[in-house]
């Protein structure tokens, strides 16, 4: 079964948390900084896991760390300029469904393989799909989901009347 690793899933959640941080007044920075502990609490993840992910994301150039009493992490560039493919690659390495899909393949039969070309096409399609979705879109869809799930108003139920059916 084709499946991204748990850490990659967590990394998208961490990045979405950073993308949802309101922009600061400083035009040079893309968002205010957040501590790893704060991100972990908001994402409901273990702080050591978040710290590990933030180090990997920083090495990949997706987040920046600011030291000091008011330091923390922020996106290295605008959320609209970061793709899901960037996040996946930062945590898992290049997208490669099969060994022959990588640039430095070590497959012993790749020269005479009858399906190598097809696997490369499939790999390219998946990579294009991951590149087509930005972190901003992920963050926006998370906010929209939260708004849809939250009741618009709290229904008032009077004693002796059954609650109204919800659509």
mmCIF file of C-alpha atoms in Angstrom:
data_model
loop_
_atom_site.group_PDB
_atom_site.id
_atom_site.type_symbol
_atom_site.label_atom_id
_atom_site.label_comp_id
_atom_site.label_asym_id
_atom_site.label_seq_id
_atom_site.Cartn_x
_atom_site.Cartn_y
_atom_site.Cartn_z
ATOM 1 C CA UNK A 1 0.000 0.000 0.000
ATOM 2 C CA UNK A 2 1.272 3.429 -0.943
ATOM 3 C CA UNK A 3 1.345 5.550 2.184
ATOM 4 C CA UNK A 4 3.279 8.528 3.504
ATOM 5 C CA UNK A 5 4.999 8.064 6.828
ATOM 6 C CA UNK A 6 3.544 9.310 10.075
ATOM 7 C CA UNK A 7 6.305 11.913 10.464
ATOM 8 C CA UNK A 8 5.422 13.373 7.060
ATOM 9 C CA UNK A 9 1.796 13.611 8.126
ATOM 10 C CA UNK A 10 2.887 15.333 11.341
ATOM 11 C CA UNK A 11 5.173 17.669 9.374
ATOM 12 C CA UNK A 12 2.237 18.889 7.266
ATOM 13 C CA UNK A 13 0.325 19.526 10.483
ATOM 14 C CA UNK A 14 3.265 21.469 11.980
ATOM 15 C CA UNK A 15 3.654 23.505 8.791
ATOM 16 C CA UNK A 16 -0.084 24.210 8.708
ATOM 17 C CA UNK A 17 0.122 25.472 12.296
ATOM 18 C CA UNK A 18 2.885 27.881 11.245
ATOM 19 C CA UNK A 19 0.929 28.954 8.152
ATOM 20 C CA UNK A 20 -2.095 29.765 10.305
ATOM 21 C CA UNK A 21 -0.051 32.164 12.449
ATOM 22 C CA UNK A 22 -1.161 35.729 11.697
ATOM 23 C CA UNK A 23 1.349 37.826 9.776
ATOM 24 C CA UNK A 24 3.525 40.130 11.840
ATOM 25 C CA UNK A 25 3.879 43.847 11.256
ATOM 26 C CA UNK A 26 7.431 43.308 9.973
ATOM 27 C CA UNK A 27 7.114 42.974 6.206
ATOM 28 C CA UNK A 28 10.418 41.097 6.012
ATOM 29 C CA UNK A 29 9.108 38.159 7.993
ATOM 30 C CA UNK A 30 6.356 35.923 6.679
ATOM 31 C CA UNK A 31 4.862 35.250 10.081
ATOM 32 C CA UNK A 32 5.471 35.677 13.773
ATOM 33 C CA UNK A 33 7.632 33.095 15.499
ATOM 34 C CA UNK A 34 6.165 30.246 17.528
ATOM 35 C CA UNK A 35 7.968 28.051 20.014
ATOM 36 C CA UNK A 36 8.280 24.333 19.321
ATOM 37 C CA UNK A 37 6.388 23.671 22.559
ATOM 38 C CA UNK A 38 3.494 25.929 21.494
ATOM 39 C CA UNK A 39 3.323 24.263 18.083
ATOM 40 C CA UNK A 40 3.325 20.836 19.749
ATOM 41 C CA UNK A 41 0.459 21.827 22.059
ATOM 42 C CA UNK A 42 -1.659 23.270 19.256
ATOM 43 C CA UNK A 43 -1.008 20.267 17.007
ATOM 44 C CA UNK A 44 -1.540 17.762 19.855
ATOM 45 C CA UNK A 45 1.854 16.175 19.170
ATOM 46 C CA UNK A 46 4.720 15.214 21.459
ATOM 47 C CA UNK A 47 7.208 18.102 21.873
ATOM 48 C CA UNK A 48 10.285 15.949 21.035
ATOM 49 C CA UNK A 49 8.632 14.857 17.776
ATOM 50 C CA UNK A 50 7.837 18.453 16.831
ATOM 51 C CA UNK A 51 11.388 19.558 17.687
ATOM 52 C CA UNK A 52 12.796 16.803 15.442
ATOM 53 C CA UNK A 53 10.477 17.757 12.581
ATOM 54 C CA UNK A 54 11.307 21.450 12.894
ATOM 55 C CA UNK A 55 15.035 20.649 12.633
ATOM 56 C CA UNK A 56 14.406 18.622 9.456
ATOM 57 C CA UNK A 57 12.176 21.337 7.998
ATOM 58 C CA UNK A 58 14.807 23.972 8.818
ATOM 59 C CA UNK A 59 17.548 21.911 7.104
ATOM 60 C CA UNK A 60 15.310 21.762 4.029
ATOM 61 C CA UNK A 61 14.879 25.552 4.094
ATOM 62 C CA UNK A 62 11.138 25.460 4.800
ATOM 63 C CA UNK A 63 11.250 27.025 8.276
ATOM 64 C CA UNK A 64 13.580 29.493 9.970
ATOM 65 C CA UNK A 65 14.617 29.399 13.598
ATOM 66 C CA UNK A 66 15.120 32.545 15.636
ATOM 67 C CA UNK A 67 17.071 32.213 18.866
ATOM 68 C CA UNK A 68 16.499 34.184 22.027
ATOM 69 C CA UNK A 69 13.859 34.819 24.659
ATOM 70 C CA UNK A 70 11.252 35.709 22.036
ATOM 71 C CA UNK A 71 12.572 33.297 19.435
ATOM 72 C CA UNK A 72 10.869 30.392 17.798
ATOM 73 C CA UNK A 73 10.068 29.126 14.341
ATOM 74 C CA UNK A 74 8.401 30.662 11.311
ATOM 75 C CA UNK A 75 7.947 29.773 7.681
ATOM 76 C CA UNK A 76 11.007 30.557 5.561
ATOM 77 C CA UNK A 77 8.780 31.788 2.745
ATOM 78 C CA UNK A 78 5.109 32.463 2.138
ATOM 79 C CA UNK A 79 2.776 29.473 2.558
ATOM 80 C CA UNK A 80 1.623 29.903 -1.052
ATOM 81 C CA UNK A 81 5.223 29.266 -2.179
ATOM 82 C CA UNK A 82 5.626 25.986 -0.252
ATOM 83 C CA UNK A 83 4.161 22.838 -1.783
ATOM 84 C CA UNK A 84 3.176 19.549 -0.230
ATOM 85 C CA UNK A 85 5.953 18.044 -2.375
ATOM 86 C CA UNK A 86 8.453 20.295 -0.556
ATOM 87 C CA UNK A 87 7.275 18.977 2.810
ATOM 88 C CA UNK A 88 7.236 15.335 1.705
ATOM 89 C CA UNK A 89 10.741 15.644 0.245
ATOM 90 C CA UNK A 90 12.046 17.334 3.403
ATOM 91 C CA UNK A 91 10.943 14.412 5.575
ATOM 92 C CA UNK A 92 10.961 11.362 3.281
ATOM 93 C CA UNK A 93 13.415 12.304 0.544
ATOM 94 C CA UNK A 94 12.573 12.419 -3.162
ATOM 95 C CA UNK A 95 9.220 11.035 -4.282
ATOM 96 C CA UNK A 96 9.965 7.570 -5.658
ATOM 97 C CA UNK A 97 7.423 4.771 -5.839
ATOM 98 C CA UNK A 98 9.976 2.285 -7.104
ATOM 99 C CA UNK A 99 13.761 2.052 -7.025
ATOM 100 C CA UNK A 100 14.026 2.836 -10.738
ATOM 101 C CA UNK A 101 12.138 6.126 -10.285
ATOM 102 C CA UNK A 102 15.107 7.706 -8.492
ATOM 103 C CA UNK A 103 17.930 9.464 -10.305
ATOM 104 C CA UNK A 104 20.534 7.185 -8.694
ATOM 105 C CA UNK A 105 18.789 3.847 -9.077
ATOM 106 C CA UNK A 106 20.586 0.711 -7.976
ATOM 107 C CA UNK A 107 18.137 -1.704 -9.580
ATOM 108 C CA UNK A 108 19.956 -4.630 -11.157
ATOM 109 C CA UNK A 109 17.367 -5.199 -13.908
ATOM 110 C CA UNK A 110 16.506 -1.621 -14.873
ATOM 111 C CA UNK A 111 18.200 -1.853 -18.312
ATOM 112 C CA UNK A 112 15.931 -4.722 -19.383
ATOM 113 C CA UNK A 113 12.829 -3.911 -17.322
ATOM 114 C CA UNK A 114 9.599 -3.766 -19.329
ATOM 115 C CA UNK A 115 7.671 -1.553 -16.896
ATOM 116 C CA UNK A 116 10.309 1.024 -15.937
ATOM 117 C CA UNK A 117 8.864 3.702 -18.235
ATOM 118 C CA UNK A 118 5.363 3.205 -16.873
ATOM 119 C CA UNK A 119 6.556 3.490 -13.280
ATOM 120 C CA UNK A 120 8.364 6.716 -14.130
ATOM 121 C CA UNK A 121 5.152 8.150 -15.621
ATOM 122 C CA UNK A 122 3.177 7.163 -12.525
ATOM 123 C CA UNK A 123 5.866 8.601 -10.252
ATOM 124 C CA UNK A 124 5.857 11.884 -12.201
ATOM 125 C CA UNK A 125 2.056 12.136 -11.960
ATOM 126 C CA UNK A 126 2.140 11.700 -8.182
ATOM 127 C CA UNK A 127 4.953 14.225 -7.834
ATOM 128 C CA UNK A 128 3.008 16.731 -9.965
ATOM 129 C CA UNK A 129 -0.075 16.227 -7.783
ATOM 130 C CA UNK A 130 1.961 16.919 -4.634
ATOM 131 C CA UNK A 131 3.496 20.004 -6.256
ATOM 132 C CA UNK A 132 0.051 21.292 -7.243
ATOM 133 C CA UNK A 133 -1.121 21.688 -3.623
ATOM 134 C CA UNK A 134 0.372 24.520 -1.586
ATOM 135 C CA UNK A 135 0.714 24.850 2.146
ATOM 136 C CA UNK A 136 -1.624 27.849 1.910
ATOM 137 C CA UNK A 137 -4.324 25.644 0.383
ATOM 138 C CA UNK A 138 -3.816 23.083 3.152
ATOM 139 C CA UNK A 139 -4.086 25.795 5.816
ATOM 140 C CA UNK A 140 -7.164 27.328 4.173
ATOM 141 C CA UNK A 141 -8.922 23.965 3.952
ATOM 142 C CA UNK A 142 -8.165 23.304 7.632
ATOM 143 C CA UNK A 143 -9.697 26.672 8.599
ATOM 144 C CA UNK A 144 -12.749 26.032 6.400
ATOM 145 C CA UNK A 145 -13.245 22.596 7.935
ATOM 146 C CA UNK A 146 -13.074 24.102 11.424
ATOM 147 C CA UNK A 147 -15.655 26.746 10.493
ATOM 148 C CA UNK A 148 -17.963 24.119 8.948
ATOM 149 C CA UNK A 149 -17.775 21.864 11.993
ATOM 150 C CA UNK A 150 -18.344 24.658 14.493
ATOM 151 C CA UNK A 151 -22.053 25.383 15.093
ATOM 152 C CA UNK A 152 -23.086 28.834 13.894
ATOM 153 C CA UNK A 153 -25.208 29.429 16.972
ATOM 154 C CA UNK A 154 -25.966 27.505 20.096
ATOM 155 C CA UNK A 155 -29.546 26.221 19.869
ATOM 156 C CA UNK A 156 -31.835 27.222 22.687
ATOM 157 C CA UNK A 157 -33.941 24.376 24.013
ATOM 158 C CA UNK A 158 -36.853 25.332 26.234
ATOM 159 C CA UNK A 159 -38.153 22.953 28.845
ATOM 160 C CA UNK A 160 -40.931 20.765 27.511
ATOM 161 C CA UNK A 161 -40.034 21.161 23.828
ATOM 162 C CA UNK A 162 -38.032 18.610 21.881
ATOM 163 C CA UNK A 163 -34.836 19.882 20.277
ATOM 164 C CA UNK A 164 -35.129 20.779 16.594
ATOM 165 C CA UNK A 165 -33.778 18.292 14.102
ATOM 166 C CA UNK A 166 -30.534 19.293 12.458
ATOM 167 C CA UNK A 167 -30.212 19.091 8.682
#
